[in-house]
């Protein structure tokens, strides 16, 4: 079994971290996950018996969208961490960086310890998401890797367009444990637990609260939907976006939607909640690199609306397995919600087609095999 030192900068479980859990699980007897911050992600790994250590003694700023330049300018502070990773990595076959700051540390440590570097790219390296300088640094370091695993074709294409090496990048989608979706609680029970009348048409939104995730677009869309349409906002500000949270609450108050918008905060029972929704919306205002929530909603058999950009377009075929609407457009979103309400039979047919397709495309067992094959090639190449 390949011995892997995984690195991730975050102490909190965003999509990249939840994906890493599934990737590390098959290697739990021979791997270590090194984190740069303490937090609930560590607990999730421990609960699954995946060895984990917090490697940074000082907190490194882990705001996802924060500047790599800032990260590099404080390289001095990173030196103890880099040395620690370099020393640790000598006991492993490869270093697997799962986030951008993990890439910075992993790339230098890999140079020092002569262990091959794998980078899992969970981002679209476009100017919507990153400054030109950040992008250049990320691509320069990633080009030193033996393998870059992009989480979608969109992320792969953006990497190449930004100067990334074509010969080292492969795309592999996130995988999902299908068993989880075979034992969902009844929708009425969940609605009851949430104190939501069963006559309400429940639209769920499951994402960290962050401006580009576009929760404000759903709130705005509600004003063009029938009165019984109620929105469930599930998720919290994971990476310091408190100002946006306040804006969302103010928007709800301004539009007098207090009875129609429920903020649930971060939940670890997303699947049951999604299954209880009549519809799930994904509203990212810029290209979503992959979009785990879209696949999860499809696997729950809940009709899904996503925005037409980035990886989301690889997940949903509009009119067949869900709806794709223009990013940032509340009017189009409202029209799609209303269509879903007005044509329940068509929505149910699309949701079943989506569930079947997602079951075939995103089984974690198949995706783990794909990753295992790619990683063993890296190790073999290094040995020859
Ligand atoms: N999620 C969760 N609890 C919440 C909100 C979200 O567990 O309250 C999960 C969600 O089910 C999904 C992940 O967080 O698996 C978010 O991943 P996604 O790829 O959709 O977006 P990201 O936040 O990584 O950009
Ligand atoms: C990142 C991306 C998200 C993706 C996740 C898992 O957090 O923002 O789109 O689904 O990684 O790859």
Coordinates of N, CA, C and O in Angstrom, one line a residue, residues 227-366:
X227 N -46.0 32.5 -2.3 CA -45.8 32.7 -0.8 C -45.3 31.5 0.0 O -44.7 31.6 1.0
X228 N -45.8 30.3 -0.5 CA -45.5 29.1 0.3 C -44.1 28.6 0.0 O -43.6 27.6 0.6
X229 N -43.3 29.2 -0.9 CA -41.9 28.8 -1.1 C -41.0 29.3 0.0 O -40.9 30.5 0.3
X230 N -40.4 28.3 0.7 CA -39.6 28.6 1.9 C -38.2 28.2 1.6 O -38.0 27.1 1.1
X231 N -37.2 29.0 2.0 CA -35.8 28.6 1.7 C -35.1 28.2 3.0 O -35.3 28.8 4.1
X232 N -34.3 27.1 2.9 CA -33.6 26.6 4.0 C -32.1 26.9 3.7 O -31.6 26.3 2.7
X233 N -31.4 27.7 4.4 CA -30.0 28.0 4.2 C -29.2 27.2 5.1 O -29.1 27.5 6.3
X234 N -28.5 26.2 4.6 CA -27.7 25.3 5.5 C -26.2 25.5 5.2 O -25.8 25.5 4.1
X235 N -25.5 25.8 6.3 CA -24.1 26.1 6.1 C -23.7 27.3 6.9 O -24.6 28.1 7.4
X236 N -22.4 27.5 7.2 CA -21.9 28.6 8.0 C -20.8 29.3 7.3 O -20.3 28.8 6.3
X237 N -20.4 30.4 7.8 CA -19.2 31.1 7.2 C -18.0 30.4 7.8 O -17.7 30.5 8.9
X238 N -17.3 29.6 6.9 CA -16.2 28.8 7.4 C -14.9 29.5 7.4 O -14.0 29.2 8.2
X239 N -14.8 30.5 6.5 CA -13.5 31.1 6.3 C -13.5 32.6 6.5 O -13.0 33.4 5.8
X240 N -14.2 33.0 7.6 CA -14.2 34.4 8.0 C -15.1 35.4 7.3 O -14.8 36.6 7.2
X241 N -16.2 34.9 6.7 CA -17.1 35.8 5.9 C -18.2 36.4 6.7 O -19.4 36.4 6.3
X242 N -18.0 36.8 8.0 CA -19.0 37.3 8.9 C -19.9 38.4 8.3 O -21.1 38.5 8.5
X243 N -19.2 39.3 7.6 CA -19.9 40.5 7.0 C -21.0 40.0 6.1 O -22.1 40.6 6.1
X244 N -20.7 39.0 5.3 CA -21.7 38.5 4.3 C -22.9 37.9 5.1 O -24.1 38.1 4.7
X245 N -22.6 37.3 6.2 CA -23.7 36.7 7.0 C -24.7 37.8 7.5 O -25.9 37.7 7.4
X246 N -24.1 38.9 8.0 CA -24.9 40.0 8.4 C -25.7 40.6 7.2 O -26.9 40.9 7.4
X247 N -25.0 40.7 6.1 CA -25.8 41.2 4.9 C -27.0 40.3 4.5 O -28.0 40.8 4.2
X248 N -26.8 39.0 4.6 CA -27.9 38.1 4.3 C -29.1 38.3 5.3 O -30.2 38.4 4.9
X249 N -28.8 38.5 6.6 CA -29.8 38.7 7.5 C -30.5 40.0 7.3 O -31.8 40.1 7.4
X250 N -29.7 41.0 6.9 CA -30.3 42.4 6.7 C -31.2 42.3 5.4 O -32.3 42.9 5.4
X251 N -30.8 41.5 4.4 CA -31.5 41.4 3.2 C -32.9 40.7 3.4 O -33.9 41.2 3.0
X252 N -32.9 39.7 4.3 CA -34.1 39.0 4.6 C -35.0 39.9 5.4 O -36.2 40.0 5.1
X253 N -34.5 40.8 6.3 CA -35.3 41.7 7.0 C -35.9 42.8 6.1 O -37.1 43.1 6.1
X254 N -35.0 43.3 5.2 CA -35.5 44.4 4.2 C -36.6 43.9 3.4 O -37.6 44.6 3.1
X255 N -36.5 42.6 2.9 CA -37.5 42.1 2.0 C -38.7 41.5 2.7 O -39.6 40.9 2.1
X256 N -38.7 41.6 4.1 CA -39.7 41.0 4.9 C -40.0 39.5 4.7 O -41.1 39.1 4.5
X257 N -38.9 38.8 4.6 CA -39.0 37.4 4.3 C -38.6 36.5 5.5 O -38.3 35.3 5.4
X258 N -38.7 37.1 6.7 CA -38.3 36.3 7.9 C -39.1 35.0 8.1 O -38.5 34.0 8.5
X259 N -40.3 35.0 7.6 CA -41.1 33.7 7.7 C -40.7 32.7 6.6 O -41.2 31.6 6.7
X260 N -40.0 33.2 5.6 CA -39.8 32.3 4.5 C -38.3 31.9 4.3 O -38.0 31.2 3.4
X261 N -37.4 32.3 5.2 CA -36.0 32.0 5.1 C -35.6 31.4 6.5 O -35.7 32.1 7.5
X262 N -35.0 30.2 6.5 CA -34.5 29.6 7.8 C -33.0 29.4 7.6 O -32.6 28.8 6.7
X263 N -32.3 30.0 8.6 CA -30.8 29.7 8.6 C -30.5 28.6 9.6 O -30.9 28.7 10.8
X264 N -30.0 27.5 9.1 CA -29.7 26.4 10.0 C -28.3 26.3 10.5 O -28.0 25.5 11.4
X265 N -27.4 27.1 9.9 CA -26.0 27.0 10.3 C -25.4 25.7 9.8 O -26.0 25.0 8.9
X266 N -24.2 25.3 10.2 CA -23.5 24.1 9.7 C -24.2 22.9 10.2 O -24.4 22.8 11.4
X267 N -24.5 21.9 9.4 CA -25.1 20.7 9.8 C -24.3 19.5 9.3 O -23.7 19.5 8.2
X268 N -24.4 18.4 10.1 CA -23.7 17.2 9.6 C -24.7 16.2 9.1 O -24.3 15.0 8.9
X269 N -26.0 16.6 9.0 CA -27.0 15.7 8.4 C -27.6 16.2 7.1 O -28.8 16.2 6.9
X270 N -26.6 16.7 6.3 CA -27.0 17.3 5.0 C -27.9 16.4 4.1 O -28.9 16.8 3.6
X271 N -27.5 15.1 4.0 CA -28.3 14.2 3.2 C -29.8 14.1 3.6 O -30.6 14.2 2.7
X272 N -30.0 14.0 4.8 CA -31.4 13.9 5.3 C -32.2 15.2 5.0 O -33.3 15.1 4.5
X273 N -31.5 16.3 5.2 CA -32.1 17.6 4.9 C -32.4 17.7 3.4 O -33.5 18.2 3.1
X274 N -31.4 17.3 2.6 CA -31.6 17.5 1.2 C -32.8 16.6 0.7 O -33.6 17.0 -0.2
X275 N -32.9 15.4 1.3 CA -34.0 14.5 0.9 C -35.3 15.1 1.2 O -36.3 14.8 0.6
X276 N -35.3 15.9 2.3 CA -36.6 16.5 2.8 C -37.0 17.7 1.9 O -38.1 18.2 2.0
X277 N -36.1 18.3 1.1 CA -36.4 19.5 0.3 C -37.1 19.1 -0.9 O -36.9 18.0 -1.5
X278 N -38.0 20.0 -1.4 CA -38.7 19.8 -2.7 C -37.7 20.1 -3.8 O -38.0 19.7 -5.0
X279 N -36.7 20.9 -3.5 CA -35.8 21.3 -4.6 C -34.5 21.8 -3.9 O -34.6 22.3 -2.8
X280 N -33.4 21.6 -4.6 CA -32.1 22.1 -4.0 C -31.6 23.1 -5.1 O -31.6 22.8 -6.3
X281 N -31.1 24.2 -4.6 CA -30.5 25.2 -5.5 C -29.1 25.4 -5.2 O -28.7 25.5 -4.0
X282 N -28.3 25.5 -6.3 CA -26.9 25.9 -6.2 C -26.8 27.2 -6.9 O -27.3 27.3 -8.0
X283 N -26.2 28.2 -6.3 CA -26.3 29.6 -6.9 C -25.0 30.3 -7.0 O -25.0 31.5 -7.0
X284 N -23.9 29.6 -7.2 CA -22.6 30.2 -7.2 C -22.6 31.3 -8.3 O -23.0 31.0 -9.5
X285 N -22.1 32.5 -8.0 CA -22.1 33.6 -8.9 C -20.9 33.5 -9.9 O -20.9 34.3 -10.9
X286 N -19.9 32.8 -9.6 CA -18.8 32.5 -10.5 C -18.6 31.0 -10.6 O -19.2 30.2 -9.9
X287 N -17.8 30.6 -11.6 CA -17.6 29.2 -11.9 C -17.3 28.3 -10.7 O -16.3 28.6 -10.0
X288 N -18.1 27.3 -10.4 CA -17.9 26.4 -9.3 C -16.9 25.3 -9.8 O -17.1 24.7 -10.9
X289 N -15.8 25.1 -9.1 CA -14.8 24.1 -9.6 C -15.4 22.7 -9.8 O -15.2 22.1 -10.8
X290 N -16.2 22.2 -8.8 CA -16.9 21.0 -9.0 C -18.3 21.1 -8.5 O -19.2 21.2 -9.2
X291 N -18.5 21.2 -7.1 CA -19.8 21.4 -6.6 C -20.4 20.1 -6.0 O -21.3 19.5 -6.6
X292 N -19.8 19.7 -4.9 CA -20.3 18.5 -4.2 C -21.8 18.5 -3.9 O -22.5 17.5 -4.1
X293 N -22.3 19.6 -3.5 CA -23.7 19.7 -3.1 C -24.6 19.4 -4.3 O -25.7 18.8 -4.1
X294 N -24.2 19.6 -5.5 CA -25.0 19.3 -6.7 C -25.2 17.8 -6.8 O -26.3 17.3 -6.9
X295 N -24.1 17.1 -6.7 CA -24.1 15.6 -6.8 C -24.9 15.0 -5.6 O -25.7 14.1 -5.8
X296 N -24.7 15.6 -4.4 CA -25.4 15.1 -3.2 C -26.9 15.2 -3.4 O -27.7 14.3 -3.1
X297 N -27.3 16.4 -3.9 CA -28.8 16.6 -4.1 C -29.3 15.6 -5.2 O -30.4 15.0 -5.0
X298 N -28.5 15.3 -6.2 CA -29.0 14.4 -7.2 C -29.1 13.0 -6.7 O -30.0 12.3 -6.9
X299 N -28.1 12.6 -5.8 CA -28.1 11.3 -5.2 C -29.3 11.1 -4.3 O -29.8 10.0 -4.0
X300 N -29.8 12.2 -3.7 CA -30.9 12.2 -2.8 C -32.2 12.0 -3.6 O -33.3 11.8 -3.0
X301 N -32.1 12.3 -4.9 CA -33.4 12.2 -5.7 C -34.2 13.5 -5.6 O -35.4 13.5 -5.9
X302 N -33.5 14.6 -5.2 CA -34.2 15.9 -5.1 C -33.9 16.7 -6.4 O -32.8 16.8 -6.8
X303 N -35.0 17.3 -7.0 CA -34.7 18.1 -8.2 C -33.7 19.2 -7.9 O -33.6 19.7 -6.7
X304 N -32.8 19.5 -8.9 CA -31.7 20.4 -8.6 C -31.6 21.5 -9.7 O -31.7 21.2 -10.9
X305 N -31.3 22.7 -9.2 CA -31.0 23.8 -10.1 C -29.5 24.2 -9.8 O -29.2 24.4 -8.6
X306 N -28.7 24.4 -10.8 CA -27.3 24.9 -10.6 C -27.0 26.0 -11.5 O -27.8 26.3 -12.4
X307 N -25.9 26.7 -11.3 CA -25.6 27.8 -12.2 C -24.6 27.3 -13.4 O -23.8 26.4 -13.2
X308 N -24.9 27.9 -14.5 CA -24.2 27.4 -15.7 C -22.8 28.0 -15.9 O -22.6 28.9 -16.6
X309 N -21.9 27.4 -15.2 CA -20.5 27.8 -15.3 C -19.6 26.7 -14.6 O -20.1 26.0 -13.7
X310 N -18.4 26.6 -15.1 CA -17.5 25.7 -14.4 C -17.9 24.2 -14.4 O -18.6 23.7 -15.3
X311 N -17.5 23.6 -13.3 CA -17.8 22.1 -13.1 C -19.2 21.8 -13.1 O -19.6 20.7 -13.5
X312 N -20.1 22.7 -12.6 CA -21.5 22.4 -12.5 C -22.1 21.9 -13.8 O -23.0 21.1 -13.9
X313 N -21.5 22.4 -14.9 CA -22.0 22.1 -16.3 C -21.7 20.6 -16.6 O -22.3 20.1 -17.5
X314 N -20.7 20.1 -15.9 CA -20.3 18.7 -16.2 C -21.2 17.8 -15.4 O -21.3 16.6 -15.6
X315 N -21.9 18.3 -14.4 CA -22.8 17.5 -13.5 C -24.2 17.5 -13.9 O -24.9 16.4 -13.8
X316 N -24.7 18.6 -14.4 CA -26.1 18.7 -14.8 C -26.3 18.9 -16.3 O -25.6 19.8 -16.9
X317 N -27.2 18.2 -16.9 CA -27.6 18.5 -18.3 C -29.0 19.2 -18.2 O -29.9 18.5 -17.7
X318 N -29.0 20.4 -18.5 CA -30.2 21.2 -18.3 C -31.3 20.7 -19.1 O -31.2 20.4 -20.3
X319 N -32.5 20.5 -18.4 CA -33.7 20.0 -19.0 C -33.8 18.5 -18.9 O -34.8 17.9 -19.2
X320 N -32.7 17.8 -18.6 CA -32.7 16.4 -18.5 C -32.4 15.9 -17.1 O -33.1 15.0 -16.5
X321 N -31.4 16.4 -16.4 CA -31.1 16.0 -15.1 C -31.1 17.1 -14.1 O -30.6 17.0 -13.0
X322 N -31.8 18.2 -14.5 CA -31.9 19.4 -13.6 C -32.0 20.6 -14.4 O -32.2 20.5 -15.6
X323 N -31.8 21.8 -13.8 CA -31.8 23.0 -14.6 C -30.5 23.7 -14.4 O -29.9 23.7 -13.3
X324 N -30.0 24.4 -15.4 CA -28.9 25.3 -15.3 C -29.3 26.7 -15.6 O -30.0 26.9 -16.6
X325 N -29.0 27.6 -14.7 CA -29.4 29.0 -14.9 C -28.2 29.9 -14.9 O -27.2 29.5 -14.4
X326 N -28.4 31.1 -15.5 CA -27.2 32.0 -15.5 C -26.8 32.4 -14.1 O -27.6 32.7 -13.3
X327 N -25.4 32.4 -13.9 CA -24.9 32.8 -12.5 C -25.4 34.2 -12.2 O -25.3 35.1 -13.1
X328 N -25.7 34.5 -11.0 CA -26.0 35.8 -10.5 C -27.4 36.4 -11.0 O -27.6 37.6 -10.9
X329 N -28.2 35.5 -11.6 CA -29.5 36.0 -12.2 C -30.7 35.5 -11.4 O -31.1 34.4 -11.6
X330 N -31.2 36.4 -10.5 CA -32.3 36.0 -9.6 C -33.6 35.7 -10.3 O -34.4 34.9 -10.0
X331 N -33.8 36.4 -11.4 CA -35.0 36.3 -12.2 C -35.1 34.9 -12.9 O -36.1 34.2 -12.8
X332 N -33.9 34.5 -13.5 CA -33.9 33.2 -14.1 C -34.0 32.1 -13.0 O -34.7 31.1 -13.3
X333 N -33.4 32.3 -11.9 CA -33.5 31.3 -10.8 C -35.0 31.2 -10.4 O -35.5 30.0 -10.3
X334 N -35.7 32.3 -10.2 CA -37.1 32.3 -9.8 C -37.9 31.5 -10.9 O -38.8 30.7 -10.5
X335 N -37.6 31.8 -12.1 CA -38.4 31.1 -13.2 C -38.2 29.6 -13.2 O -39.1 28.8 -13.3
X336 N -36.9 29.2 -12.9 CA -36.7 27.7 -12.8 C -37.4 27.1 -11.6 O -37.9 26.0 -11.7
X337 N -37.4 27.8 -10.5 CA -38.1 27.3 -9.3 C -39.6 27.2 -9.6 O -40.2 26.2 -9.3
X338 N -40.1 28.2 -10.2 CA -41.6 28.2 -10.5 C -41.9 27.1 -11.5 O -42.9 26.4 -11.4
X339 N -41.0 26.8 -12.4 CA -41.2 25.7 -13.4 C -41.2 24.4 -12.6 O -42.1 23.5 -12.9
X340 N -40.3 24.2 -11.7 CA -40.3 23.0 -10.9 C -41.6 22.8 -10.1 O -42.1 21.7 -10.0
X341 N -42.1 23.9 -9.6 CA -43.4 23.8 -8.8 C -44.5 23.5 -9.8 O -45.4 22.6 -9.5
X342 N -44.6 24.1 -10.9 CA -45.7 24.0 -11.8 C -45.7 22.7 -12.6 O -46.7 22.2 -13.1
X343 N -44.5 22.0 -12.7 CA -44.5 20.8 -13.5 C -43.9 19.7 -12.6 O -42.8 19.2 -12.9
X344 N -44.6 19.3 -11.6 CA -44.1 18.3 -10.7 C -43.7 16.9 -11.3 O -42.7 16.3 -10.9
X345 N -44.5 16.5 -12.3 CA -44.2 15.2 -12.9 C -42.9 15.3 -13.6 O -42.0 14.4 -13.5
X346 N -42.7 16.3 -14.4 CA -41.5 16.5 -15.2 C -40.3 16.6 -14.2 O -39.2 16.0 -14.5
X347 N -40.5 17.3 -13.1 CA -39.4 17.5 -12.2 C -39.0 16.1 -11.5 O -37.8 15.8 -11.4
X348 N -40.0 15.3 -11.2 CA -39.7 14.0 -10.6 C -39.0 13.1 -11.6 O -38.0 12.4 -11.2
X349 N -39.4 13.2 -12.9 CA -38.7 12.3 -13.9 C -37.2 12.8 -14.0 O -36.3 11.9 -14.0
X350 N -37.0 14.1 -14.0 CA -35.6 14.6 -14.2 C -34.8 14.2 -12.9 O -33.6 13.8 -13.0
X351 N -35.4 14.2 -11.7 CA -34.7 13.9 -10.5 C -34.3 12.4 -10.5 O -33.2 12.1 -10.1
X352 N -35.2 11.6 -11.0 CA -34.9 10.1 -11.0 C -33.7 9.9 -12.0 O -32.8 9.1 -11.8
X353 N -33.8 10.6 -13.2 CA -32.7 10.4 -14.2 C -31.4 10.9 -13.6 O -30.4 10.3 -13.8
X354 N -31.5 12.0 -12.8 CA -30.2 12.5 -12.2 C -29.7 11.6 -11.2 O -28.5 11.4 -11.1
X355 N -30.6 11.0 -10.4 CA -30.1 10.0 -9.4 C -29.4 8.8 -10.0 O -28.3 8.4 -9.6
X356 N -30.0 8.3 -11.0 CA -29.5 7.1 -11.7 C -28.1 7.5 -12.3 O -27.1 6.8 -12.1
X357 N -28.0 8.6 -13.0 CA -26.8 9.0 -13.6 C -25.7 9.3 -12.6 O -24.5 8.9 -12.7
X358 N -26.0 10.0 -11.5 CA -25.0 10.3 -10.4 C -24.5 9.0 -9.8 O -23.4 8.9 -9.4
X359 N -25.4 8.0 -9.6 CA -25.0 6.7 -9.0 C -24.0 6.1 -9.9 O -23.0 5.5 -9.4
X360 N -24.2 6.2 -11.2 CA -23.2 5.5 -12.1 C -21.9 6.3 -12.2 O -20.9 5.7 -12.4
X361 N -22.0 7.6 -12.1 CA -20.7 8.4 -12.3 C -19.9 8.7 -11.1 O -18.7 9.0 -11.2
X362 N -20.5 8.7 -9.9 CA -19.7 9.2 -8.8 C -19.6 8.3 -7.6 O -19.5 8.7 -6.4
X363 N -19.6 7.0 -7.9 CA -19.4 6.0 -6.8 C -18.0 6.1 -6.3 O -17.0 6.0 -7.0
X364 N -17.9 6.3 -5.0 CA -16.6 6.5 -4.4 C -15.6 5.3 -4.6 O -14.4 5.5 -4.7
X365 N -16.2 4.1 -4.7 CA -15.3 2.9 -4.8 C -14.6 3.0 -6.2 O -13.4 2.8 -6.2
X366 N -15.3 3.4 -7.2 CA -14.7 3.5 -8.6 C -13.7 4.7 -8.6 O -12.6 4.6 -9.1

